[in-house]
Every structure is written in C-alpha cells, then in structure tokens.
Coordinates of N, CA, C and O in Angstrom, one line a residue:
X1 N -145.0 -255.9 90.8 CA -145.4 -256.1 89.4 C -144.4 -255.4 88.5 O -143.8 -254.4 88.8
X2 N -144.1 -255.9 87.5 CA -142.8 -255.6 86.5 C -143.8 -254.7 85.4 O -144.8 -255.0 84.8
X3 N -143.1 -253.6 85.4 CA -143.9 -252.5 84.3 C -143.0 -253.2 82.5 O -141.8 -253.6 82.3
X4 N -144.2 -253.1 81.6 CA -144.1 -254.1 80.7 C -143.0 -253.3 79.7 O -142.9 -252.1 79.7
X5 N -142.3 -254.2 78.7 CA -141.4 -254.1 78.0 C -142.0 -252.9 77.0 O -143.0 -253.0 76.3
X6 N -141.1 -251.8 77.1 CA -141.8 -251.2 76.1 C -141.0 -251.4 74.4 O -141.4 -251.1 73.3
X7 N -139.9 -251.9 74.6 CA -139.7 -252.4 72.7 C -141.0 -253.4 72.8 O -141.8 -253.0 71.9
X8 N -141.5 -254.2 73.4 CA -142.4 -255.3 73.0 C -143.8 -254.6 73.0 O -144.7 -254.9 72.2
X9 N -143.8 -253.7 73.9 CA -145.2 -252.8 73.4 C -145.1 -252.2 72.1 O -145.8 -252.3 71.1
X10 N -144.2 -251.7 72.4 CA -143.9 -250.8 70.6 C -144.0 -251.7 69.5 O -144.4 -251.2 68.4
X11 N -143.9 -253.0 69.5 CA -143.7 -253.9 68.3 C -145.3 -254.4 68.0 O -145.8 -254.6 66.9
X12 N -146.0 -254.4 69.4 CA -147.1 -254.8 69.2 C -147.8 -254.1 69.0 O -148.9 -254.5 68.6
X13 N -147.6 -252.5 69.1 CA -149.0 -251.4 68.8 C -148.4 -251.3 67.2 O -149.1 -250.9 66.3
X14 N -147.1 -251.7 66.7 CA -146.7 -251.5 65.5 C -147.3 -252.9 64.6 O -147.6 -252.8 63.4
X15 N -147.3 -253.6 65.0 CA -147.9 -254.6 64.4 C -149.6 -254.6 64.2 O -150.2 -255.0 63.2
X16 N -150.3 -253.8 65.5 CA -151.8 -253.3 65.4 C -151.7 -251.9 64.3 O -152.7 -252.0 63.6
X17 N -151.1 -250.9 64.0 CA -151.0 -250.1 63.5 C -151.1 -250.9 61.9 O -152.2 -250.9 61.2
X18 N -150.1 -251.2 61.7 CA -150.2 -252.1 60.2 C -151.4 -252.8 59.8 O -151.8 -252.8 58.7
X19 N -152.0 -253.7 61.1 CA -153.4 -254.4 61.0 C -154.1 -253.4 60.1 O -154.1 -253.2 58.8
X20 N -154.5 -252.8 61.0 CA -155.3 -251.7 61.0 C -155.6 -251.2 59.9 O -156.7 -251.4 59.3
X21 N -154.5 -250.4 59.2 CA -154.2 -249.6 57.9 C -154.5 -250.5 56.8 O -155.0 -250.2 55.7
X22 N -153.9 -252.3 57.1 CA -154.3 -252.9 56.0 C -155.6 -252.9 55.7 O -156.1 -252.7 54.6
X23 N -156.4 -253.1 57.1 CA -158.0 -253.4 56.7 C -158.4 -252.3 56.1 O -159.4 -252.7 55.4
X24 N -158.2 -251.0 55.9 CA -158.6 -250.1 55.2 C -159.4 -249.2 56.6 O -160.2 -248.3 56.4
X25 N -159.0 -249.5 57.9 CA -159.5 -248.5 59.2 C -158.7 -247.5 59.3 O -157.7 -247.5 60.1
X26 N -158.9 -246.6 58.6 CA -158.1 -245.0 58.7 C -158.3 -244.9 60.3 O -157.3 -244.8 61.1
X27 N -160.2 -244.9 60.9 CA -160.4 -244.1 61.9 C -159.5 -244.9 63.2 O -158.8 -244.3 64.0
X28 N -159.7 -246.3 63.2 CA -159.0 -247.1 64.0 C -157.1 -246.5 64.4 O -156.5 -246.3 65.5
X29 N -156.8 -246.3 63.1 CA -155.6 -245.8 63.0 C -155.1 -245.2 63.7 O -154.3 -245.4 64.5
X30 N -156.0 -243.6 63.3 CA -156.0 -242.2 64.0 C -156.2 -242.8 66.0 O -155.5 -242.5 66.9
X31 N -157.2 -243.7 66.0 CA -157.8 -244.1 67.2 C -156.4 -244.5 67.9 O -156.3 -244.3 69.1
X32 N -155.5 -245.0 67.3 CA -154.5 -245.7 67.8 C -153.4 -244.9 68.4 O -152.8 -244.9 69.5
X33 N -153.4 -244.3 67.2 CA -152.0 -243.3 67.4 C -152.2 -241.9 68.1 O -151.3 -241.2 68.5
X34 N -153.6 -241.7 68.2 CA -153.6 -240.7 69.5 C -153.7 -241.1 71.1 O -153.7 -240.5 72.2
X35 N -153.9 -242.3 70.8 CA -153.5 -243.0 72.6 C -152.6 -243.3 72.4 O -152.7 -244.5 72.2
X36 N -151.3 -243.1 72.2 CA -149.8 -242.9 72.4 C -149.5 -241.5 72.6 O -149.1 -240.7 71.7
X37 N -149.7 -241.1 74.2 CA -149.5 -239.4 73.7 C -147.6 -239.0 74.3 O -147.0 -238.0 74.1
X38 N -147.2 -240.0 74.8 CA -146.0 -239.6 75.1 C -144.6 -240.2 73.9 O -144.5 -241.4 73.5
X39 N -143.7 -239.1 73.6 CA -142.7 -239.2 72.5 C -142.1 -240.4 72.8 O -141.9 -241.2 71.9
X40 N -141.8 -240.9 74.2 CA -141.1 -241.9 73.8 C -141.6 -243.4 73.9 O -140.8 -244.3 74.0
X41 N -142.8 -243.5 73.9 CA -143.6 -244.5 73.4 C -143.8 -244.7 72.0 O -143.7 -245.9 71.5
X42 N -144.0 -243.2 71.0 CA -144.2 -243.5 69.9 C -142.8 -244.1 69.0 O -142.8 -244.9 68.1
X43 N -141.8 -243.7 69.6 CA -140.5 -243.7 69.0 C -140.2 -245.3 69.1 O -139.5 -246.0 68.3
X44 N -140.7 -245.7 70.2 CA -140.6 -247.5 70.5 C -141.8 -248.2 69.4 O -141.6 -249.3 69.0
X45 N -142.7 -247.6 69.0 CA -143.8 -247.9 67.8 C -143.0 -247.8 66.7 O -143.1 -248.7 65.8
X46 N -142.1 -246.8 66.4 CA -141.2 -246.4 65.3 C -140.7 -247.5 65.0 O -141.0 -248.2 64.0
X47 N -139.9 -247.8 65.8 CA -138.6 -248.8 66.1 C -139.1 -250.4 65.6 O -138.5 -251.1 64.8
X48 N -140.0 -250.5 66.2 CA -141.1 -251.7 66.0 C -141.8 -251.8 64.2 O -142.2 -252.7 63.5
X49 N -141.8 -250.4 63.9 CA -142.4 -250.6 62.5 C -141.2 -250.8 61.5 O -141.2 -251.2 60.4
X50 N -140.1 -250.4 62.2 CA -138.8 -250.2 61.1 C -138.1 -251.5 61.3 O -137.3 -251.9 60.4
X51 N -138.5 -252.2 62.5 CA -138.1 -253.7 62.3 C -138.7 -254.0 61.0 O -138.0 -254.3 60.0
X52 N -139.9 -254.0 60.9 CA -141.1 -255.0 60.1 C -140.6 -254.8 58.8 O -140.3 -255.7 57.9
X53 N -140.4 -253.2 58.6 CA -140.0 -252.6 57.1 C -138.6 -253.2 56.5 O -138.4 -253.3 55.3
X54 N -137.8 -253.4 57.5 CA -136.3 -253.7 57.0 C -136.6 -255.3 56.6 O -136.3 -255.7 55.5
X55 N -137.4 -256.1 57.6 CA -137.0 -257.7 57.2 C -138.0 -257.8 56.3 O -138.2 -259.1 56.1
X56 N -138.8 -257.1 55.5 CA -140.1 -257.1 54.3 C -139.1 -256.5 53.5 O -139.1 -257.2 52.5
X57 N -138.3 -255.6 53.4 CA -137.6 -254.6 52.2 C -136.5 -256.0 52.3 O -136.3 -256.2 51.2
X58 N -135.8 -256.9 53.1 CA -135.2 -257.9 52.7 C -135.2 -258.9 51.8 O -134.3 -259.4 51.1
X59 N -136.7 -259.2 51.9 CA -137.3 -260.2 51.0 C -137.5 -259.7 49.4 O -138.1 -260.4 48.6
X60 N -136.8 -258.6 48.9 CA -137.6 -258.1 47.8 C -136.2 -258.1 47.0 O -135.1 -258.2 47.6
X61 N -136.3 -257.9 45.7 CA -135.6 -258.5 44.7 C -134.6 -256.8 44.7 O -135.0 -255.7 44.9
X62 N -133.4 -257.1 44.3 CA -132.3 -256.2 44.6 C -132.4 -254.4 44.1 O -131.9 -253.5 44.6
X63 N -133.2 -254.4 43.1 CA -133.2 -252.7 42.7 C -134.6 -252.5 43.9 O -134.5 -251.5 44.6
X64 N -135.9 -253.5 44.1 CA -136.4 -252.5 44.6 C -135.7 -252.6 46.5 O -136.0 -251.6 47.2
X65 N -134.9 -253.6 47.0 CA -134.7 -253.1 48.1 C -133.6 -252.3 48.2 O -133.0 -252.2 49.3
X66 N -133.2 -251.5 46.8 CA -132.2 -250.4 47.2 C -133.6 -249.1 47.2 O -133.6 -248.2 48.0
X67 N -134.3 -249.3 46.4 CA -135.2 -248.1 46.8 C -135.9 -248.3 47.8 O -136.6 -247.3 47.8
X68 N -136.2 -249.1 48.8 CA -136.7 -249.5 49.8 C -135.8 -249.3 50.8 O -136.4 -249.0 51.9
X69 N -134.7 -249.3 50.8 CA -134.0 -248.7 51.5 C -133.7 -246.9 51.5 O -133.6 -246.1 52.5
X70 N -133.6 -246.7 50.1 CA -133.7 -245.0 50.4 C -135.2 -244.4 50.9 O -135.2 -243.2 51.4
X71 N -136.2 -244.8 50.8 CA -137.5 -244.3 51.4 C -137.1 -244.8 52.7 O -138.0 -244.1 53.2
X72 N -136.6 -245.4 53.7 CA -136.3 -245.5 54.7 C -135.8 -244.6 55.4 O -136.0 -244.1 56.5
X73 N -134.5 -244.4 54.3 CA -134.1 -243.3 54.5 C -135.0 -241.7 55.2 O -134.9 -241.1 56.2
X74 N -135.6 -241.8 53.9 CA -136.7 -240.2 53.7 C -137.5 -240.4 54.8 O -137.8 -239.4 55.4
X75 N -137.9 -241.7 55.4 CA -138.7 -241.6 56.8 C -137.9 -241.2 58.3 O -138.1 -240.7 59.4
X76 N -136.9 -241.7 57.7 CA -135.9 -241.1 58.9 C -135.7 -240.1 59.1 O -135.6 -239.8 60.3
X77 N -135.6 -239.3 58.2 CA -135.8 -237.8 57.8 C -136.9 -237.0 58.6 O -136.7 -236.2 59.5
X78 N -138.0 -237.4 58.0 CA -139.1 -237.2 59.0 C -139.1 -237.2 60.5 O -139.2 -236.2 61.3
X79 N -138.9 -238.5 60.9 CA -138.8 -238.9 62.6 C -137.7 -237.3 62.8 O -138.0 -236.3 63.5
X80 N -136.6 -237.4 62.1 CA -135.5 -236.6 63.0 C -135.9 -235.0 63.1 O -135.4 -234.1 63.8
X81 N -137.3 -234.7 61.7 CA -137.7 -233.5 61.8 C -138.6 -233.2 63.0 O -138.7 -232.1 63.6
X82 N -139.4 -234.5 63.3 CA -140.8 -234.0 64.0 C -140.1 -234.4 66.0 O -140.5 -234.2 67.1
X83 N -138.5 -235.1 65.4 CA -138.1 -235.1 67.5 C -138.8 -234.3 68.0 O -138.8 -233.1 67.6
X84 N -139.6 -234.7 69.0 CA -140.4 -234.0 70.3 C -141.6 -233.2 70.2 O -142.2 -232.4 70.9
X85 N -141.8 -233.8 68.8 CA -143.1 -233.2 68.6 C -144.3 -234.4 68.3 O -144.3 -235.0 67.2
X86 N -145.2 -234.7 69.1 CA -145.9 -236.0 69.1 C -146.2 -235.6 67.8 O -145.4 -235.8 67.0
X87 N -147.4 -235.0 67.3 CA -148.1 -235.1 65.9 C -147.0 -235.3 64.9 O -146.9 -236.6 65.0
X88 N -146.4 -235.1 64.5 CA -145.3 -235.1 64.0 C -144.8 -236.9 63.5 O -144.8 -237.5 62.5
X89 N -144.3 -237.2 64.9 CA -144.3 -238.4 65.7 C -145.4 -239.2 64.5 O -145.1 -240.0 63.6
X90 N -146.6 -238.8 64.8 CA -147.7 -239.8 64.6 C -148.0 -239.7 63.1 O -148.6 -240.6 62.7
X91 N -147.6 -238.8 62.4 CA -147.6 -238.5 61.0 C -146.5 -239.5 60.3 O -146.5 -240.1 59.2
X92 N -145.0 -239.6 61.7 CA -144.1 -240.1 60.6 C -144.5 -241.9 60.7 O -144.2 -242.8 60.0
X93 N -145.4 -242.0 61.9 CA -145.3 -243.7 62.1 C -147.0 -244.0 61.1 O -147.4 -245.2 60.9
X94 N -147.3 -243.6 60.9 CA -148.3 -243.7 59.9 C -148.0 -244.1 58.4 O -148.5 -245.1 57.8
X95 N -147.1 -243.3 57.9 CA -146.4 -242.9 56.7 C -145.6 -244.3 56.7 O -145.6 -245.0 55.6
X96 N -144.7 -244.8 57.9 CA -144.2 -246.1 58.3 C -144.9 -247.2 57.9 O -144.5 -248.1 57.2
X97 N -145.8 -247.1 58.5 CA -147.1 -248.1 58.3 C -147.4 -248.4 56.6 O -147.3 -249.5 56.0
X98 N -147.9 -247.3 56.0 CA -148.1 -247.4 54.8 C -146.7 -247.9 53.8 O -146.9 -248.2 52.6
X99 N -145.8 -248.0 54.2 CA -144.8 -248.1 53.5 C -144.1 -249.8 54.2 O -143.0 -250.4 54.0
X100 N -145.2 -250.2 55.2 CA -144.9 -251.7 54.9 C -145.8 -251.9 54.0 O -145.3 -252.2 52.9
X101 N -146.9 -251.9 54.2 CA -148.3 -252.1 53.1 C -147.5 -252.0 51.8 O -147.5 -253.0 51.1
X102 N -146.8 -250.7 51.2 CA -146.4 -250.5 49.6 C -145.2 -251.8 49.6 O -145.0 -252.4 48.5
X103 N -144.6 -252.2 50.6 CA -143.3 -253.2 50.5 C -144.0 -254.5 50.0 O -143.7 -255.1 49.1
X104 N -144.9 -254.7 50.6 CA -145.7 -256.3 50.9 C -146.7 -256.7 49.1 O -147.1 -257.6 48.3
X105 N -146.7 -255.2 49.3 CA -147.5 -255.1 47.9 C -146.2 -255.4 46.3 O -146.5 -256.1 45.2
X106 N -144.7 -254.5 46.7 CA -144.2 -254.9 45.9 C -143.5 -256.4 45.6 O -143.0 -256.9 44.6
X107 N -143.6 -256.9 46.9 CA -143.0 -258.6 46.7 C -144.0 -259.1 46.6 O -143.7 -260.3 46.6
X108 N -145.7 -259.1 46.5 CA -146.4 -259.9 45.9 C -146.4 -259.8 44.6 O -146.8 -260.8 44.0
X109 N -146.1 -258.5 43.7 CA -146.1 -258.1 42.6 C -144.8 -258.9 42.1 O -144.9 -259.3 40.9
X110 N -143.7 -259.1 42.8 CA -142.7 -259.5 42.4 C -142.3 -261.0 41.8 O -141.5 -261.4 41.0
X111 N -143.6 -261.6 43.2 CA -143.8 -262.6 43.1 C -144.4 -263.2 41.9 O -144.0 -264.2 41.5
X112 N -145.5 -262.6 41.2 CA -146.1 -263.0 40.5 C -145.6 -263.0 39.1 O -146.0 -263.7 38.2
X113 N -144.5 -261.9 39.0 CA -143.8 -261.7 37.5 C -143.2 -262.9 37.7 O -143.5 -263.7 36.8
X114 N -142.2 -263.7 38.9 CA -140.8 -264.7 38.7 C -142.2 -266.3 38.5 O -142.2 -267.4 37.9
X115 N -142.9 -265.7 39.0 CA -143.9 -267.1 39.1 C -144.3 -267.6 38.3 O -145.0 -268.6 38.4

C-alpha cells in the first residue's frame, strides 16, 4: 500500500480548514487543527493554504494585492516564529485561513465597485 501524498493531504485538510472557518465552525476548526499533532503535517496544511492565498491575492486589483502580499509576508513571520512548536503551528494556519476568507471578501468587494 502506498502511504498517501502528504502535499495532497495538506491541500485537502487546507481546503477543509477554509470550509470550515467559512461556515462560521470555530469548534470544527479547533477540531481540525488539533488532529494534526505532528509539525510536519501542519507545515504541508501551511503550504496548501498559502497555495489558495497567493492564487486568490492574484485575482485582486493591484494596491490590494501588494498588501496581500505584505500580510503574507507577516504570516510568514509567524510560521518562522512558532518552527517546532505545534500550537504555534496551529495559531499560524488558522490566522492563514482567515486571511483567505479577508482576500475573497476583498475581490467580491472589488468586484462590486468595477461592476
């Protein structure tokens, strides 16, 4: 048996992570992100949510994806503070999460001023 892809796990608990936070399930969330107890699981969830964030901060009109780009930055920040510390870990992919939700929110907003 082939032990499964973990970028493709990471993308998919990152893409459940996002679900989730959209529906407004905090507890689901928490539920999620503490069954990832090992660092380099979470960091492939990371990876997976920072895909989503970069090709969503693409779509957005040029000043806000330069600030969509420096909060990326500031999350990176985070990740490199909390290395090897799961909570930490799970604080910064949360924070990730919410900051697709704030991206999706500013190109529907965006959308509706050019519309």
């Amino acid at each position: 048996m082939t032990a499964p892809d973990p970028q493709a796990a990471g993308r998919e608990t990152a893409d459940e992570l996002v679900r989730r936070l959209s529906a407004g399930d905090g507890a689901g969330v928490d539920e999620l992100l503490a069954g990832i107890p090992e660092v380099r699981d979470l960091v492939f969830v990371g990876a997976g949510l920072t895909a989503i964030a970069r090709a969503d901060g693409r779509r957005l009109p040029p000043a806000q994806r330069a600030q969509a780009s420096t909060r990326q930055l500031d999350l990176g920040q985070l990740r490199d503070a909390s290395r090897g510390d799961p909570e930490g870990l799970r604080t910064w992919l949360r924070r990730s999460a919410e900051e697709i939700l704030f991206l999706r929110a500013l190109r529907e907003a965006a959308a509706r001023v050019a519309g």
